[in-house]
mmCIF file of C-alpha atoms in Angstrom:
data_model
loop_
_atom_site.group_PDB
_atom_site.id
_atom_site.type_symbol
_atom_site.label_atom_id
_atom_site.label_comp_id
_atom_site.label_asym_id
_atom_site.label_seq_id
_atom_site.Cartn_x
_atom_site.Cartn_y
_atom_site.Cartn_z
ATOM 1 C CA UNK A 1 -28.495 -71.384 30.782
ATOM 2 C CA UNK A 2 -31.958 -72.572 30.186
ATOM 3 C CA UNK A 3 -33.108 -74.886 27.461
ATOM 4 C CA UNK A 4 -36.295 -74.910 25.481
ATOM 5 C CA UNK A 5 -37.790 -77.372 23.072
ATOM 6 C CA UNK A 6 -38.484 -76.355 19.515
ATOM 7 C CA UNK A 7 -40.202 -78.927 17.349
ATOM 8 C CA UNK A 8 -38.570 -81.797 19.180
ATOM 9 C CA UNK A 9 -35.101 -80.236 19.241
ATOM 10 C CA UNK A 10 -33.460 -78.842 22.293
ATOM 11 C CA UNK A 11 -31.795 -75.495 21.773
ATOM 12 C CA UNK A 12 -29.835 -73.472 24.245
ATOM 13 C CA UNK A 13 -30.761 -69.921 24.940
ATOM 14 C CA UNK A 14 -27.890 -67.498 24.460
ATOM 15 C CA UNK A 15 -26.691 -65.585 27.471
ATOM 16 C CA UNK A 16 -27.429 -61.919 27.067
ATOM 17 C CA UNK A 17 -24.378 -59.711 27.233
ATOM 18 C CA UNK A 18 -24.395 -56.810 29.603
ATOM 19 C CA UNK A 19 -24.202 -53.612 27.636
ATOM 20 C CA UNK A 20 -21.390 -51.229 28.357
ATOM 21 C CA UNK A 21 -22.216 -47.875 29.888
ATOM 22 C CA UNK A 22 -19.027 -46.361 28.480
ATOM 23 C CA UNK A 23 -20.881 -44.338 25.837
ATOM 24 C CA UNK A 24 -22.870 -42.601 28.587
ATOM 25 C CA UNK A 25 -19.643 -41.281 30.111
ATOM 26 C CA UNK A 26 -18.949 -38.936 27.187
ATOM 27 C CA UNK A 27 -20.950 -36.490 25.111
ATOM 28 C CA UNK A 28 -21.238 -36.938 21.336
ATOM 29 C CA UNK A 29 -18.487 -34.423 20.553
ATOM 30 C CA UNK A 30 -16.064 -36.251 22.847
ATOM 31 C CA UNK A 31 -16.980 -39.618 21.357
ATOM 32 C CA UNK A 32 -16.321 -38.202 17.879
ATOM 33 C CA UNK A 33 -12.904 -36.945 18.991
ATOM 34 C CA UNK A 34 -12.073 -40.352 20.460
ATOM 35 C CA UNK A 35 -13.213 -42.002 17.221
ATOM 36 C CA UNK A 36 -10.898 -39.762 15.203
ATOM 37 C CA UNK A 37 -8.009 -40.558 17.550
ATOM 38 C CA UNK A 38 -8.804 -44.283 17.357
ATOM 39 C CA UNK A 39 -8.789 -44.139 13.560
ATOM 40 C CA UNK A 40 -5.424 -42.345 13.574
ATOM 41 C CA UNK A 41 -3.926 -45.069 15.784
ATOM 42 C CA UNK A 42 -5.553 -47.989 13.914
ATOM 43 C CA UNK A 43 -3.003 -47.773 11.104
ATOM 44 C CA UNK A 44 -4.086 -50.967 9.306
ATOM 45 C CA UNK A 45 -7.799 -50.042 9.540
ATOM 46 C CA UNK A 46 -8.886 -53.459 10.841
ATOM 47 C CA UNK A 47 -10.961 -52.017 13.713
ATOM 48 C CA UNK A 48 -8.458 -53.019 16.401
ATOM 49 C CA UNK A 49 -5.376 -51.334 17.820
ATOM 50 C CA UNK A 50 -2.422 -53.694 17.757
ATOM 51 C CA UNK A 51 1.153 -53.368 18.932
ATOM 52 C CA UNK A 52 2.152 -52.702 15.326
ATOM 53 C CA UNK A 53 -0.477 -49.949 15.030
ATOM 54 C CA UNK A 54 0.888 -48.250 18.138
ATOM 55 C CA UNK A 55 4.452 -48.553 16.877
ATOM 56 C CA UNK A 56 3.603 -47.110 13.455
ATOM 57 C CA UNK A 57 1.616 -44.238 14.931
ATOM 58 C CA UNK A 58 4.366 -43.316 17.408
ATOM 59 C CA UNK A 59 7.024 -43.666 14.682
ATOM 60 C CA UNK A 60 5.038 -41.214 12.547
ATOM 61 C CA UNK A 61 5.442 -38.746 15.429
ATOM 62 C CA UNK A 62 9.211 -39.246 15.470
ATOM 63 C CA UNK A 63 9.255 -41.614 18.444
ATOM 64 C CA UNK A 64 11.000 -44.979 18.633
ATOM 65 C CA UNK A 65 9.127 -46.910 21.347
ATOM 66 C CA UNK A 66 10.617 -50.068 22.814
ATOM 67 C CA UNK A 67 8.814 -53.401 22.615
ATOM 68 C CA UNK A 68 8.411 -53.371 26.400
ATOM 69 C CA UNK A 69 6.742 -49.947 26.253
ATOM 70 C CA UNK A 70 4.364 -51.095 23.508
ATOM 71 C CA UNK A 71 3.590 -54.367 25.311
ATOM 72 C CA UNK A 72 2.814 -52.448 28.508
ATOM 73 C CA UNK A 73 0.383 -50.208 26.629
ATOM 74 C CA UNK A 74 -1.372 -53.112 24.900
ATOM 75 C CA UNK A 75 -1.532 -55.135 28.121
ATOM 76 C CA UNK A 76 -3.481 -52.396 29.901
ATOM 77 C CA UNK A 77 -6.559 -53.707 28.085
ATOM 78 C CA UNK A 78 -8.085 -56.998 29.226
ATOM 79 C CA UNK A 79 -8.636 -58.022 25.593
ATOM 80 C CA UNK A 80 -8.416 -56.806 22.010
ATOM 81 C CA UNK A 81 -8.640 -53.025 21.713
ATOM 82 C CA UNK A 82 -11.615 -52.157 19.544
ATOM 83 C CA UNK A 83 -13.297 -48.758 19.746
ATOM 84 C CA UNK A 84 -15.480 -49.693 22.743
ATOM 85 C CA UNK A 85 -12.430 -50.968 24.660
ATOM 86 C CA UNK A 86 -10.531 -47.808 23.664
ATOM 87 C CA UNK A 87 -13.331 -45.670 25.125
ATOM 88 C CA UNK A 88 -13.456 -47.844 28.234
ATOM 89 C CA UNK A 89 -9.728 -47.412 28.850
ATOM 90 C CA UNK A 90 -10.019 -43.646 28.537
ATOM 91 C CA UNK A 91 -13.168 -43.621 30.656
ATOM 92 C CA UNK A 92 -11.330 -45.404 33.455
ATOM 93 C CA UNK A 93 -8.438 -42.946 33.245
ATOM 94 C CA UNK A 94 -10.609 -39.832 33.007
ATOM 95 C CA UNK A 95 -13.196 -40.838 35.604
ATOM 96 C CA UNK A 96 -12.992 -38.395 38.491
ATOM 97 C CA UNK A 97 -10.838 -35.853 36.704
ATOM 98 C CA UNK A 98 -11.797 -32.230 36.346
ATOM 99 C CA UNK A 99 -13.717 -31.122 33.255
ATOM 100 C CA UNK A 100 -11.622 -29.815 30.361
ATOM 101 C CA UNK A 101 -12.681 -26.219 31.029
ATOM 102 C CA UNK A 102 -11.388 -26.356 34.614
ATOM 103 C CA UNK A 103 -8.047 -27.748 33.448
ATOM 104 C CA UNK A 104 -7.754 -25.110 30.715
ATOM 105 C CA UNK A 105 -8.493 -22.366 33.246
ATOM 106 C CA UNK A 106 -5.844 -23.742 35.599
ATOM 107 C CA UNK A 107 -3.216 -23.675 32.858
ATOM 108 C CA UNK A 108 -4.362 -20.209 31.782
ATOM 109 C CA UNK A 109 -2.990 -18.967 35.107
ATOM 110 C CA UNK A 110 0.491 -19.709 33.720
ATOM 111 C CA UNK A 111 -0.264 -17.984 30.391
ATOM 112 C CA UNK A 112 0.322 -14.409 31.434
ATOM 113 C CA UNK A 113 0.488 -13.107 27.847
ATOM 114 C CA UNK A 114 -2.620 -14.954 26.615
ATOM 115 C CA UNK A 115 -0.717 -16.755 23.858
ATOM 116 C CA UNK A 116 -2.001 -20.238 24.618
ATOM 117 C CA UNK A 117 1.452 -21.223 25.873
ATOM 118 C CA UNK A 118 2.694 -21.469 29.397
ATOM 119 C CA UNK A 119 5.935 -20.196 30.804
ATOM 120 C CA UNK A 120 7.807 -23.166 32.246
ATOM 121 C CA UNK A 121 9.680 -20.977 34.723
ATOM 122 C CA UNK A 122 6.405 -19.532 36.018
ATOM 123 C CA UNK A 123 4.885 -22.968 36.420
ATOM 124 C CA UNK A 124 8.061 -24.291 38.065
ATOM 125 C CA UNK A 125 8.022 -21.405 40.568
ATOM 126 C CA UNK A 126 4.344 -21.967 41.390
ATOM 127 C CA UNK A 127 4.872 -25.712 41.844
ATOM 128 C CA UNK A 128 7.923 -25.177 44.059
ATOM 129 C CA UNK A 129 5.987 -22.634 46.124
ATOM 130 C CA UNK A 130 3.103 -25.088 46.523
ATOM 131 C CA UNK A 131 5.417 -27.793 47.832
ATOM 132 C CA UNK A 132 7.243 -25.398 50.176
ATOM 133 C CA UNK A 133 3.926 -24.212 51.659
ATOM 134 C CA UNK A 134 2.531 -27.713 51.845
ATOM 135 C CA UNK A 135 5.639 -29.053 53.600
ATOM 136 C CA UNK A 136 5.434 -26.346 56.262
ATOM 137 C CA UNK A 137 1.908 -27.457 57.130
ATOM 138 C CA UNK A 138 2.181 -31.216 57.088
ATOM 139 C CA UNK A 139 5.742 -32.142 56.057
ATOM 140 C CA UNK A 140 4.731 -34.863 53.564
ATOM 141 C CA UNK A 141 7.177 -36.475 51.214
ATOM 142 C CA UNK A 142 6.807 -35.272 47.630
ATOM 143 C CA UNK A 143 5.929 -38.851 46.579
ATOM 144 C CA UNK A 144 2.988 -38.733 48.986
ATOM 145 C CA UNK A 145 1.690 -35.522 47.400
ATOM 146 C CA UNK A 146 1.910 -36.983 43.896
ATOM 147 C CA UNK A 147 -0.084 -40.041 44.880
#
């Protein structure tokens, strides 16, 4: 840090913070959706997602998460989870994934009736077929295929 003199006093110059590029990763509609999700999770409306917020939100969905599960979720962030950190966490997870349209089209293959639902048996058969064909070519372990 550098110092400068102002009327006989020495003041320290503040270090400039690097700005996050997380907002550039998403379009405005996506950011709005994330903001709505953040607000649903931030049950106490203090601008941060806490362990208690996560518990209350999951309980409202009929879930009963363990303390270990909640701690693991909270500990994925390197600090308090405000909206910017929330976006950053999702940005890290979504980076390199296919666009939503590609994913929707892939699942549409399992929606033979066009209802917006997939047939589990159809998806199970396709997945099993994929692994059978893949094993014939390279004989990987299923764990290797899943990453």
